[in-house]
Amino acid sequence: MKKLLLLLLLIPNLVMAETWVCSYVEKPDNLINTSTYKRLNDKEFATTWGIYEVSYENKEHVVLSQHKAPFPVTTVLFKGNKNKFMTALFTEEGVDGWQGDCEVVE
């Protein structure tokens, strides 16, 4: 029993630290906007704009959503060699969106 407990304590945490730094160019002023997405656990990311829930994840992408804001926001982080993101903000006037490149720093 002691060996089993020791073995369980030696297994690394299955949720590894993961931080995405994502940027896009805002038109027409050509301003660079940057957001950070840091994995807290397998269900949440802390972002520049608050806590986002992981709605769906597979080996190709992570879908994040936040419904506590005045308007729902969904962000997709594309894994692999792409390391891109796409965000959609749903307002009463319609959908506003942006996309850009990311770097995974952890």
PDB file of N, CA, C and O in Angstrom, residues 10-91:
ATOM      1  N   LEU A  10       4.444  10.381  -7.122  1.00  0.00           N
ATOM      2  CA  LEU A  10       5.532  10.644  -8.058  1.00  0.00           C
ATOM      3  C   LEU A  10       5.058  10.905  -9.484  1.00  0.00           C
ATOM      4  O   LEU A  10       5.806  11.390 -10.311  1.00  0.00           O
ATOM      5  N   ILE A  11       3.801  10.581  -9.778  1.00  0.00           N
ATOM      6  CA  ILE A  11       3.265  10.828 -11.119  1.00  0.00           C
ATOM      7  C   ILE A  11       3.103  12.332 -11.305  1.00  0.00           C
ATOM      8  O   ILE A  11       2.488  13.007 -10.480  1.00  0.00           O
ATOM      9  N   PRO A  12       3.653  12.893 -12.390  1.00  0.00           N
ATOM     10  CA  PRO A  12       3.528  14.341 -12.597  1.00  0.00           C
ATOM     11  C   PRO A  12       2.085  14.744 -12.835  1.00  0.00           C
ATOM     12  O   PRO A  12       1.260  13.948 -13.257  1.00  0.00           O
ATOM     13  N   ASN A  13       1.822  15.996 -12.562  1.00  0.00           N
ATOM     14  CA  ASN A  13       0.491  16.548 -12.785  1.00  0.00           C
ATOM     15  C   ASN A  13       0.136  16.418 -14.257  1.00  0.00           C
ATOM     16  O   ASN A  13       0.919  16.770 -15.127  1.00  0.00           O
ATOM     17  N   LEU A  14      -1.058  15.922 -14.550  1.00  0.00           N
ATOM     18  CA  LEU A  14      -1.459  15.716 -15.938  1.00  0.00           C
ATOM     19  C   LEU A  14      -1.767  17.020 -16.664  1.00  0.00           C
ATOM     20  O   LEU A  14      -1.745  17.066 -17.879  1.00  0.00           O
ATOM     21  N   VAL A  15      -2.075  18.077 -15.952  1.00  0.00           N
ATOM     22  CA  VAL A  15      -2.314  19.374 -16.572  1.00  0.00           C
ATOM     23  C   VAL A  15      -1.024  20.179 -16.469  1.00  0.00           C
ATOM     24  O   VAL A  15      -0.635  20.606 -15.401  1.00  0.00           O
ATOM     25  N   MET A  16      -0.374  20.342 -17.587  1.00  0.00           N
ATOM     26  CA  MET A  16       0.900  21.055 -17.604  1.00  0.00           C
ATOM     27  C   MET A  16       0.632  22.566 -17.723  1.00  0.00           C
ATOM     28  O   MET A  16      -0.391  22.983 -18.238  1.00  0.00           O
ATOM     29  N   ALA A  17       1.598  23.347 -17.260  1.00  0.00           N
ATOM     30  CA  ALA A  17       1.493  24.797 -17.414  1.00  0.00           C
ATOM     31  C   ALA A  17       1.469  25.110 -18.901  1.00  0.00           C
ATOM     32  O   ALA A  17       2.198  24.514 -19.681  1.00  0.00           O
ATOM     33  N   GLU A  18       0.618  26.021 -19.264  1.00  0.00           N
ATOM     34  CA  GLU A  18       0.460  26.360 -20.673  1.00  0.00           C
ATOM     35  C   GLU A  18       0.043  27.824 -20.747  1.00  0.00           C
ATOM     36  O   GLU A  18      -0.986  28.204 -20.203  1.00  0.00           O
ATOM     37  N   THR A  19       0.846  28.634 -21.404  1.00  0.00           N
ATOM     38  CA  THR A  19       0.520  30.043 -21.574  1.00  0.00           C
ATOM     39  C   THR A  19       0.640  30.416 -23.044  1.00  0.00           C
ATOM     40  O   THR A  19       1.679  30.186 -23.660  1.00  0.00           O
ATOM     41  N   TRP A  20      -0.419  30.973 -23.574  1.00  0.00           N
ATOM     42  CA  TRP A  20      -0.453  31.439 -24.959  1.00  0.00           C
ATOM     43  C   TRP A  20      -0.413  32.969 -24.950  1.00  0.00           C
ATOM     44  O   TRP A  20      -1.187  33.606 -24.232  1.00  0.00           O
ATOM     45  N   VAL A  21       0.460  33.549 -25.750  1.00  0.00           N
ATOM     46  CA  VAL A  21       0.502  34.998 -25.951  1.00  0.00           C
ATOM     47  C   VAL A  21       0.089  35.228 -27.404  1.00  0.00           C
ATOM     48  O   VAL A  21       0.782  34.802 -28.326  1.00  0.00           O
ATOM     49  N   CYS A  22      -1.064  35.878 -27.582  1.00  0.00           N
ATOM     50  CA  CYS A  22      -1.654  36.017 -28.914  1.00  0.00           C
ATOM     51  C   CYS A  22      -1.788  37.496 -29.279  1.00  0.00           C
ATOM     52  O   CYS A  22      -2.160  38.316 -28.439  1.00  0.00           O
ATOM     53  N   SER A  23      -1.499  37.807 -30.548  1.00  0.00           N
ATOM     54  CA  SER A  23      -1.550  39.198 -31.022  1.00  0.00           C
ATOM     55  C   SER A  23      -2.244  39.279 -32.374  1.00  0.00           C
ATOM     56  O   SER A  23      -2.231  38.330 -33.145  1.00  0.00           O
ATOM     57  N   TYR A  24      -2.826  40.435 -32.606  1.00  0.00           N
ATOM     58  CA  TYR A  24      -3.401  40.733 -33.919  1.00  0.00           C
ATOM     59  C   TYR A  24      -3.260  42.226 -34.181  1.00  0.00           C
ATOM     60  O   TYR A  24      -3.065  43.018 -33.257  1.00  0.00           O
ATOM     61  N   VAL A  25      -3.333  42.605 -35.442  1.00  0.00           N
ATOM     62  CA  VAL A  25      -3.233  44.008 -35.840  1.00  0.00           C
ATOM     63  C   VAL A  25      -4.637  44.551 -36.023  1.00  0.00           C
ATOM     64  O   VAL A  25      -5.423  44.031 -36.813  1.00  0.00           O
ATOM     65  N   GLU A  26      -4.951  45.615 -35.266  1.00  0.00           N
ATOM     66  CA  GLU A  26      -6.273  46.237 -35.333  1.00  0.00           C
ATOM     67  C   GLU A  26      -6.270  47.287 -36.428  1.00  0.00           C
ATOM     68  O   GLU A  26      -5.466  48.213 -36.422  1.00  0.00           O
ATOM     69  N   LYS A  27      -7.162  47.132 -37.366  1.00  0.00           N
ATOM     70  CA  LYS A  27      -7.289  48.087 -38.468  1.00  0.00           C
ATOM     71  C   LYS A  27      -8.255  49.189 -38.062  1.00  0.00           C
ATOM     72  O   LYS A  27      -9.109  48.972 -37.226  1.00  0.00           O
ATOM     73  N   PRO A  28      -8.229  50.371 -38.555  1.00  0.00           N
ATOM     74  CA  PRO A  28      -7.331  50.907 -39.582  1.00  0.00           C
ATOM     75  C   PRO A  28      -6.061  51.542 -39.004  1.00  0.00           C
ATOM     76  O   PRO A  28      -5.206  51.998 -39.748  1.00  0.00           O
ATOM     77  N   ASP A  29      -5.934  51.565 -37.674  1.00  0.00           N
ATOM     78  CA  ASP A  29      -4.806  52.269 -37.047  1.00  0.00           C
ATOM     79  C   ASP A  29      -3.524  51.440 -36.983  1.00  0.00           C
ATOM     80  O   ASP A  29      -2.494  51.944 -36.552  1.00  0.00           O
ATOM     81  N   ASN A  30      -3.605  50.164 -37.387  1.00  0.00           N
ATOM     82  CA  ASN A  30      -2.465  49.250 -37.323  1.00  0.00           C
ATOM     83  C   ASN A  30      -1.880  49.121 -35.915  1.00  0.00           C
ATOM     84  O   ASN A  30      -0.672  49.001 -35.752  1.00  0.00           O
ATOM     85  N   LEU A  31      -2.764  49.142 -34.905  1.00  0.00           N
ATOM     86  CA  LEU A  31      -2.341  48.935 -33.525  1.00  0.00           C
ATOM     87  C   LEU A  31      -2.224  47.442 -33.252  1.00  0.00           C
ATOM     88  O   LEU A  31      -3.080  46.659 -33.664  1.00  0.00           O
ATOM     89  N   ILE A  32      -1.175  47.032 -32.555  1.00  0.00           N
ATOM     90  CA  ILE A  32      -1.004  45.630 -32.196  1.00  0.00           C
ATOM     91  C   ILE A  32      -1.635  45.397 -30.830  1.00  0.00           C
ATOM     92  O   ILE A  32      -1.264  46.036 -29.853  1.00  0.00           O
ATOM     93  N   ASN A  33      -2.617  44.508 -30.781  1.00  0.00           N
ATOM     94  CA  ASN A  33      -3.275  44.129 -29.536  1.00  0.00           C
ATOM     95  C   ASN A  33      -2.798  42.737 -29.138  1.00  0.00           C
ATOM     96  O   ASN A  33      -2.740  41.837 -29.966  1.00  0.00           O
ATOM     97  N   THR A  34      -2.472  42.566 -27.869  1.00  0.00           N
ATOM     98  CA  THR A  34      -1.960  41.297 -27.370  1.00  0.00           C
ATOM     99  C   THR A  34      -2.790  40.837 -26.183  1.00  0.00           C
ATOM    100  O   THR A  34      -3.125  41.633 -25.308  1.00  0.00           O
ATOM    101  N   SER A  35      -3.122  39.545 -26.162  1.00  0.00           N
ATOM    102  CA  SER A  35      -3.841  38.927 -25.054  1.00  0.00           C
ATOM    103  C   SER A  35      -3.064  37.708 -24.593  1.00  0.00           C
ATOM    104  O   SER A  35      -2.397  37.050 -25.382  1.00  0.00           O
ATOM    105  N   THR A  36      -3.183  37.398 -23.310  1.00  0.00           N
ATOM    106  CA  THR A  36      -2.517  36.236 -22.725  1.00  0.00           C
ATOM    107  C   THR A  36      -3.566  35.261 -22.218  1.00  0.00           C
ATOM    108  O   THR A  36      -4.549  35.666 -21.596  1.00  0.00           O
ATOM    109  N   TYR A  37      -3.352  33.987 -22.495  1.00  0.00           N
ATOM    110  CA  TYR A  37      -4.237  32.912 -22.057  1.00  0.00           C
ATOM    111  C   TYR A  37      -3.394  31.911 -21.281  1.00  0.00           C
ATOM    112  O   TYR A  37      -2.551  31.236 -21.852  1.00  0.00           O
ATOM    113  N   LYS A  38      -3.606  31.822 -19.960  1.00  0.00           N
ATOM    114  CA  LYS A  38      -2.817  30.923 -19.110  1.00  0.00           C
ATOM    115  C   LYS A  38      -3.721  29.845 -18.535  1.00  0.00           C
ATOM    116  O   LYS A  38      -4.713  30.148 -17.871  1.00  0.00           O
ATOM    117  N   ARG A  39      -3.345  28.593 -18.798  1.00  0.00           N
ATOM    118  CA  ARG A  39      -4.155  27.470 -18.312  1.00  0.00           C
ATOM    119  C   ARG A  39      -4.054  27.385 -16.791  1.00  0.00           C
ATOM    120  O   ARG A  39      -2.973  27.332 -16.227  1.00  0.00           O
ATOM    121  N   LEU A  40      -5.215  27.380 -16.130  1.00  0.00           N
ATOM    122  CA  LEU A  40      -5.280  27.213 -14.679  1.00  0.00           C
ATOM    123  C   LEU A  40      -5.435  25.747 -14.316  1.00  0.00           C
ATOM    124  O   LEU A  40      -4.854  25.275 -13.341  1.00  0.00           O
ATOM    125  N   ASN A  41      -6.250  25.045 -15.084  1.00  0.00           N
ATOM    126  CA  ASN A  41      -6.517  23.622 -14.894  1.00  0.00           C
ATOM    127  C   ASN A  41      -7.132  23.105 -16.178  1.00  0.00           C
ATOM    128  O   ASN A  41      -7.133  23.807 -17.188  1.00  0.00           O
ATOM    129  N   ASP A  42      -7.670  21.904 -16.165  1.00  0.00           N
ATOM    130  CA  ASP A  42      -8.219  21.347 -17.404  1.00  0.00           C
ATOM    131  C   ASP A  42      -9.568  21.956 -17.796  1.00  0.00           C
ATOM    132  O   ASP A  42     -10.088  21.659 -18.862  1.00  0.00           O
ATOM    133  N   LYS A  43     -10.114  22.853 -16.971  1.00  0.00           N
ATOM    134  CA  LYS A  43     -11.414  23.459 -17.259  1.00  0.00           C
ATOM    135  C   LYS A  43     -11.391  24.975 -17.408  1.00  0.00           C
ATOM    136  O   LYS A  43     -12.393  25.566 -17.790  1.00  0.00           O
ATOM    137  N   GLU A  44     -10.248  25.637 -17.106  1.00  0.00           N
ATOM    138  CA  GLU A  44     -10.222  27.107 -17.120  1.00  0.00           C
ATOM    139  C   GLU A  44      -8.891  27.661 -17.603  1.00  0.00           C
ATOM    140  O   GLU A  44      -7.838  27.067 -17.368  1.00  0.00           O
ATOM    141  N   PHE A  45      -8.989  28.836 -18.250  1.00  0.00           N
ATOM    142  CA  PHE A  45      -7.836  29.649 -18.603  1.00  0.00           C
ATOM    143  C   PHE A  45      -8.032  31.035 -17.993  1.00  0.00           C
ATOM    144  O   PHE A  45      -9.145  31.582 -18.051  1.00  0.00           O
ATOM    145  N   ALA A  46      -6.982  31.594 -17.415  1.00  0.00           N
ATOM    146  CA  ALA A  46      -7.008  33.004 -17.003  1.00  0.00           C
ATOM    147  C   ALA A  46      -6.540  33.798 -18.208  1.00  0.00           C
ATOM    148  O   ALA A  46      -5.530  33.464 -18.832  1.00  0.00           O
ATOM    149  N   THR A  47      -7.295  34.825 -18.540  1.00  0.00           N
ATOM    150  CA  THR A  47      -6.955  35.632 -19.713  1.00  0.00           C
ATOM    151  C   THR A  47      -6.834  37.092 -19.319  1.00  0.00           C
ATOM    152  O   THR A  47      -7.145  37.481 -18.189  1.00  0.00           O
ATOM    153  N   THR A  48      -6.416  37.879 -20.277  1.00  0.00           N
ATOM    154  CA  THR A  48      -6.342  39.316 -20.093  1.00  0.00           C
ATOM    155  C   THR A  48      -7.716  39.873 -19.718  1.00  0.00           C
ATOM    156  O   THR A  48      -7.808  40.865 -19.006  1.00  0.00           O
ATOM    157  N   TRP A  49      -8.777  39.205 -20.154  1.00  0.00           N
ATOM    158  CA  TRP A  49     -10.141  39.714 -19.977  1.00  0.00           C
ATOM    159  C   TRP A  49     -10.944  38.960 -18.936  1.00  0.00           C
ATOM    160  O   TRP A  49     -12.144  39.122 -18.841  1.00  0.00           O
ATOM    161  N   GLY A  50     -10.310  38.095 -18.159  1.00  0.00           N
ATOM    162  CA  GLY A  50     -11.027  37.355 -17.124  1.00  0.00           C
ATOM    163  C   GLY A  50     -10.810  35.859 -17.265  1.00  0.00           C
ATOM    164  O   GLY A  50      -9.946  35.402 -17.998  1.00  0.00           O
ATOM    165  N   ILE A  51     -11.635  35.090 -16.577  1.00  0.00           N
ATOM    166  CA  ILE A  51     -11.542  33.639 -16.606  1.00  0.00           C
ATOM    167  C   ILE A  51     -12.433  33.099 -17.728  1.00  0.00           C
ATOM    168  O   ILE A  51     -13.612  33.439 -17.803  1.00  0.00           O
ATOM    169  N   TYR A  52     -11.841  32.279 -18.575  1.00  0.00           N
ATOM    170  CA  TYR A  52     -12.583  31.631 -19.652  1.00  0.00           C
ATOM    171  C   TYR A  52     -12.691  30.144 -19.338  1.00  0.00           C
ATOM    172  O   TYR A  52     -11.744  29.532 -18.855  1.00  0.00           O
ATOM    173  N   GLU A  53     -13.836  29.559 -19.643  1.00  0.00           N
ATOM    174  CA  GLU A  53     -14.047  28.130 -19.461  1.00  0.00           C
ATOM    175  C   GLU A  53     -13.616  27.388 -20.725  1.00  0.00           C
ATOM    176  O   GLU A  53     -13.803  27.888 -21.835  1.00  0.00           O
ATOM    177  N   VAL A  54     -13.063  26.198 -20.545  1.00  0.00           N
ATOM    178  CA  VAL A  54     -12.755  25.335 -21.682  1.00  0.00           C
ATOM    179  C   VAL A  54     -14.060  24.650 -22.078  1.00  0.00           C
ATOM    180  O   VAL A  54     -14.584  23.822 -21.341  1.00  0.00           O
ATOM    181  N   SER A  55     -14.606  25.028 -23.225  1.00  0.00           N
ATOM    182  CA  SER A  55     -15.859  24.436 -23.705  1.00  0.00           C
ATOM    183  C   SER A  55     -15.613  23.111 -24.402  1.00  0.00           C
ATOM    184  O   SER A  55     -16.431  22.198 -24.334  1.00  0.00           O
ATOM    185  N   TYR A  56     -14.466  23.030 -25.083  1.00  0.00           N
ATOM    186  CA  TYR A  56     -14.130  21.821 -25.834  1.00  0.00           C
ATOM    187  C   TYR A  56     -12.632  21.830 -26.079  1.00  0.00           C
ATOM    188  O   TYR A  56     -12.041  22.893 -26.289  1.00  0.00           O
ATOM    189  N   GLU A  57     -12.021  20.637 -26.064  1.00  0.00           N
ATOM    190  CA  GLU A  57     -10.597  20.545 -26.359  1.00  0.00           C
ATOM    191  C   GLU A  57     -10.292  19.193 -26.981  1.00  0.00           C
ATOM    192  O   GLU A  57     -10.819  18.172 -26.557  1.00  0.00           O
ATOM    193  N   ASN A  58      -9.456  19.222 -28.010  1.00  0.00           N
ATOM    194  CA  ASN A  58      -8.915  18.000 -28.580  1.00  0.00           C
ATOM    195  C   ASN A  58      -7.462  18.275 -28.966  1.00  0.00           C
ATOM    196  O   ASN A  58      -6.911  19.297 -28.580  1.00  0.00           O
ATOM    197  N   LYS A  59      -6.836  17.393 -29.732  1.00  0.00           N
ATOM    198  CA  LYS A  59      -5.419  17.567 -30.046  1.00  0.00           C
ATOM    199  C   LYS A  59      -5.167  18.695 -31.034  1.00  0.00           C
ATOM    200  O   LYS A  59      -4.038  19.118 -31.200  1.00  0.00           O
ATOM    201  N   GLU A  60      -6.212  19.217 -31.665  1.00  0.00           N
ATOM    202  CA  GLU A  60      -6.052  20.260 -32.668  1.00  0.00           C
ATOM    203  C   GLU A  60      -6.374  21.666 -32.165  1.00  0.00           C
ATOM    204  O   GLU A  60      -5.832  22.640 -32.680  1.00  0.00           O
ATOM    205  N   HIS A  61      -7.296  21.794 -31.201  1.00  0.00           N
ATOM    206  CA  HIS A  61      -7.666  23.129 -30.737  1.00  0.00           C
ATOM    207  C   HIS A  61      -8.314  23.096 -29.357  1.00  0.00           C
ATOM    208  O   HIS A  61      -8.735  22.050 -28.879  1.00  0.00           O
ATOM    209  N   VAL A  62      -8.362  24.289 -28.753  1.00  0.00           N
ATOM    210  CA  VAL A  62      -9.041  24.505 -27.476  1.00  0.00           C
ATOM    211  C   VAL A  62     -10.088  25.580 -27.726  1.00  0.00           C
ATOM    212  O   VAL A  62      -9.766  26.642 -28.265  1.00  0.00           O
ATOM    213  N   VAL A  63     -11.323  25.316 -27.345  1.00  0.00           N
ATOM    214  CA  VAL A  63     -12.392  26.312 -27.478  1.00  0.00           C
ATOM    215  C   VAL A  63     -12.670  26.874 -26.091  1.00  0.00           C
ATOM    216  O   VAL A  63     -13.006  26.138 -25.167  1.00  0.00           O
ATOM    217  N   LEU A  64     -12.497  28.195 -25.949  1.00  0.00           N
ATOM    218  CA  LEU A  64     -12.710  28.891 -24.681  1.00  0.00           C
ATOM    219  C   LEU A  64     -13.944  29.771 -24.792  1.00  0.00           C
ATOM    220  O   LEU A  64     -14.209  30.346 -25.851  1.00  0.00           O
ATOM    221  N   SER A  65     -14.679  29.910 -23.696  1.00  0.00           N
ATOM    222  CA  SER A  65     -15.842  30.800 -23.727  1.00  0.00           C
ATOM    223  C   SER A  65     -16.000  31.506 -22.397  1.00  0.00           C
ATOM    224  O   SER A  65     -15.592  31.011 -21.352  1.00  0.00           O
ATOM    225  N   GLN A  66     -16.576  32.688 -22.485  1.00  0.00           N
ATOM    226  CA  GLN A  66     -16.899  33.473 -21.297  1.00  0.00           C
ATOM    227  C   GLN A  66     -18.294  34.043 -21.495  1.00  0.00           C
ATOM    228  O   GLN A  66     -18.548  34.761 -22.465  1.00  0.00           O
ATOM    229  N   HIS A  67     -19.173  33.717 -20.578  1.00  0.00           N
ATOM    230  CA  HIS A  67     -20.560  34.173 -20.688  1.00  0.00           C
ATOM    231  C   HIS A  67     -20.906  35.197 -19.619  1.00  0.00           C
ATOM    232  O   HIS A  67     -22.037  35.647 -19.561  1.00  0.00           O
ATOM    233  N   LYS A  68     -19.935  35.585 -18.783  1.00  0.00           N
ATOM    234  CA  LYS A  68     -20.190  36.525 -17.702  1.00  0.00           C
ATOM    235  C   LYS A  68     -20.046  37.979 -18.152  1.00  0.00           C
ATOM    236  O   LYS A  68     -20.476  38.881 -17.481  1.00  0.00           O
ATOM    237  N   ALA A  69     -19.432  38.180 -19.280  1.00  0.00           N
ATOM    238  CA  ALA A  69     -19.253  39.539 -19.791  1.00  0.00           C
ATOM    239  C   ALA A  69     -20.616  40.072 -20.241  1.00  0.00           C
ATOM    240  O   ALA A  69     -21.574  39.307 -20.353  1.00  0.00           O
ATOM    241  N   PRO A  70     -20.707  41.366 -20.523  1.00  0.00           N
ATOM    242  CA  PRO A  70     -21.986  41.881 -21.030  1.00  0.00           C
ATOM    243  C   PRO A  70     -22.422  41.162 -22.311  1.00  0.00           C
ATOM    244  O   PRO A  70     -23.600  41.042 -22.582  1.00  0.00           O
ATOM    245  N   PHE A  71     -21.451  40.664 -23.066  1.00  0.00           N
ATOM    246  CA  PHE A  71     -21.736  39.929 -24.282  1.00  0.00           C
ATOM    247  C   PHE A  71     -20.878  38.669 -24.304  1.00  0.00           C
ATOM    248  O   PHE A  71     -19.727  38.701 -23.903  1.00  0.00           O
ATOM    249  N   PRO A  72     -21.415  37.540 -24.783  1.00  0.00           N
ATOM    250  CA  PRO A  72     -20.635  36.300 -24.831  1.00  0.00           C
ATOM    251  C   PRO A  72     -19.409  36.428 -25.734  1.00  0.00           C
ATOM    252  O   PRO A  72     -19.448  37.094 -26.760  1.00  0.00           O
ATOM    253  N   VAL A  73     -18.331  35.768 -25.327  1.00  0.00           N
ATOM    254  CA  VAL A  73     -17.085  35.763 -26.084  1.00  0.00           C
ATOM    255  C   VAL A  73     -16.634  34.313 -26.237  1.00  0.00           C
ATOM    256  O   VAL A  73     -16.685  33.537 -25.282  1.00  0.00           O
ATOM    257  N   THR A  74     -16.214  33.958 -27.444  1.00  0.00           N
ATOM    258  CA  THR A  74     -15.653  32.636 -27.701  1.00  0.00           C
ATOM    259  C   THR A  74     -14.304  32.813 -28.388  1.00  0.00           C
ATOM    260  O   THR A  74     -14.179  33.595 -29.318  1.00  0.00           O
ATOM    261  N   THR A  75     -13.299  32.078 -27.895  1.00  0.00           N
ATOM    262  CA  THR A  75     -11.966  32.097 -28.490  1.00  0.00           C
ATOM    263  C   THR A  75     -11.548  30.676 -28.800  1.00  0.00           C
ATOM    264  O   THR A  75     -11.757  29.775 -27.992  1.00  0.00           O
ATOM    265  N   VAL A  76     -10.961  30.489 -29.973  1.00  0.00           N
ATOM    266  CA  VAL A  76     -10.416  29.190 -30.356  1.00  0.00           C
ATOM    267  C   VAL A  76      -8.902  29.331 -30.460  1.00  0.00           C
ATOM    268  O   VAL A  76      -8.402  30.204 -31.171  1.00  0.00           O
ATOM    269  N   LEU A  77      -8.175  28.493 -29.720  1.00  0.00           N
ATOM    270  CA  LEU A  77      -6.719  28.425 -29.805  1.00  0.00           C
ATOM    271  C   LEU A  77      -6.386  27.204 -30.649  1.00  0.00           C
ATOM    272  O   LEU A  77      -6.772  26.087 -30.309  1.00  0.00           O
ATOM    273  N   PHE A  78      -5.697  27.419 -31.766  1.00  0.00           N
ATOM    274  CA  PHE A  78      -5.348  26.335 -32.677  1.00  0.00           C
ATOM    275  C   PHE A  78      -3.978  25.792 -32.309  1.00  0.00           C
ATOM    276  O   PHE A  78      -2.985  26.511 -32.368  1.00  0.00           O
ATOM    277  N   LYS A  79      -3.922  24.527 -31.923  1.00  0.00           N
ATOM    278  CA  LYS A  79      -2.685  23.887 -31.489  1.00  0.00           C
ATOM    279  C   LYS A  79      -1.852  23.436 -32.681  1.00  0.00           C
ATOM    280  O   LYS A  79      -2.232  23.611 -33.822  1.00  0.00           O
ATOM    281  N   GLY A  80      -0.728  22.815 -32.358  1.00  0.00           N
ATOM    282  CA  GLY A  80       0.128  22.261 -33.402  1.00  0.00           C
ATOM    283  C   GLY A  80       1.064  23.309 -33.953  1.00  0.00           C
ATOM    284  O   GLY A  80       1.434  24.262 -33.273  1.00  0.00           O
ATOM    285  N   ASN A  81       1.438  23.140 -35.208  1.00  0.00           N
ATOM    286  CA  ASN A  81       2.378  24.090 -35.802  1.00  0.00           C
ATOM    287  C   ASN A  81       1.714  25.386 -36.224  1.00  0.00           C
ATOM    288  O   ASN A  81       2.379  26.301 -36.677  1.00  0.00           O
ATOM    289  N   LYS A  82       0.397  25.482 -36.070  1.00  0.00           N
ATOM    290  CA  LYS A  82      -0.321  26.695 -36.464  1.00  0.00           C
ATOM    291  C   LYS A  82      -0.182  27.792 -35.406  1.00  0.00           C
ATOM    292  O   LYS A  82       0.125  28.928 -35.728  1.00  0.00           O
ATOM    293  N   ASN A  83      -0.480  27.460 -34.144  1.00  0.00           N
ATOM    294  CA  ASN A  83      -0.460  28.414 -33.041  1.00  0.00           C
ATOM    295  C   ASN A  83      -1.127  29.737 -33.425  1.00  0.00           C
ATOM    296  O   ASN A  83      -0.524  30.793 -33.408  1.00  0.00           O
ATOM    297  N   LYS A  84      -2.377  29.639 -33.777  1.00  0.00           N
ATOM    298  CA  LYS A  84      -3.180  30.810 -34.126  1.00  0.00           C
ATOM    299  C   LYS A  84      -4.386  30.869 -33.197  1.00  0.00           C
ATOM    300  O   LYS A  84      -4.665  29.933 -32.462  1.00  0.00           O
ATOM    301  N   PHE A  85      -5.079  31.999 -33.236  1.00  0.00           N
ATOM    302  CA  PHE A  85      -6.310  32.129 -32.457  1.00  0.00           C
ATOM    303  C   PHE A  85      -7.353  32.865 -33.262  1.00  0.00           C
ATOM    304  O   PHE A  85      -7.046  33.568 -34.234  1.00  0.00           O
ATOM    305  N   MET A  86      -8.602  32.691 -32.857  1.00  0.00           N
ATOM    306  CA  MET A  86      -9.715  33.410 -33.453  1.00  0.00           C
ATOM    307  C   MET A  86     -10.706  33.695 -32.334  1.00  0.00           C
ATOM    308  O   MET A  86     -11.019  32.804 -31.540  1.00  0.00           O
ATOM    309  N   THR A  87     -11.169  34.939 -32.228  1.00  0.00           N
ATOM    310  CA  THR A  87     -12.104  35.333 -31.187  1.00  0.00           C
ATOM    311  C   THR A  87     -13.351  35.929 -31.814  1.00  0.00           C
ATOM    312  O   THR A  87     -13.266  36.687 -32.783  1.00  0.00           O
ATOM    313  N   ALA A  88     -14.512  35.595 -31.249  1.00  0.00           N
ATOM    314  CA  ALA A  88     -15.785  36.155 -31.683  1.00  0.00           C
ATOM    315  C   ALA A  88     -16.489  36.754 -30.466  1.00  0.00           C
ATOM    316  O   ALA A  88     -16.591  36.116 -29.425  1.00  0.00           O
ATOM    317  N   LEU A  89     -16.945  37.990 -30.625  1.00  0.00           N
ATOM    318  CA  LEU A  89     -17.697  38.713 -29.603  1.00  0.00           C
ATOM    319  C   LEU A  89     -19.115  38.887 -30.135  1.00  0.00           C
ATOM    320  O   LEU A  89     -19.313  39.459 -31.209  1.00  0.00           O
ATOM    321  N   PHE A  90     -20.082  38.373 -29.383  1.00  0.00           N
ATOM    322  CA  PHE A  90     -21.473  38.398 -29.825  1.00  0.00           C
ATOM    323  C   PHE A  90     -22.205  39.548 -29.140  1.00  0.00           C
ATOM    324  O   PHE A  90     -22.379  39.545 -27.928  1.00  0.00           O
ATOM    325  N   THR A  91     -22.605  40.563 -29.920  1.00  0.00           N
ATOM    326  CA  THR A  91     -23.290  41.727 -29.373  1.00  0.00           C
ATOM    327  C   THR A  91     -24.695  41.825 -29.956  1.00  0.00           C
ATOM    328  O   THR A  91     -25.059  41.053 -30.848  1.00  0.00           O
TER     329      THR A  91
END
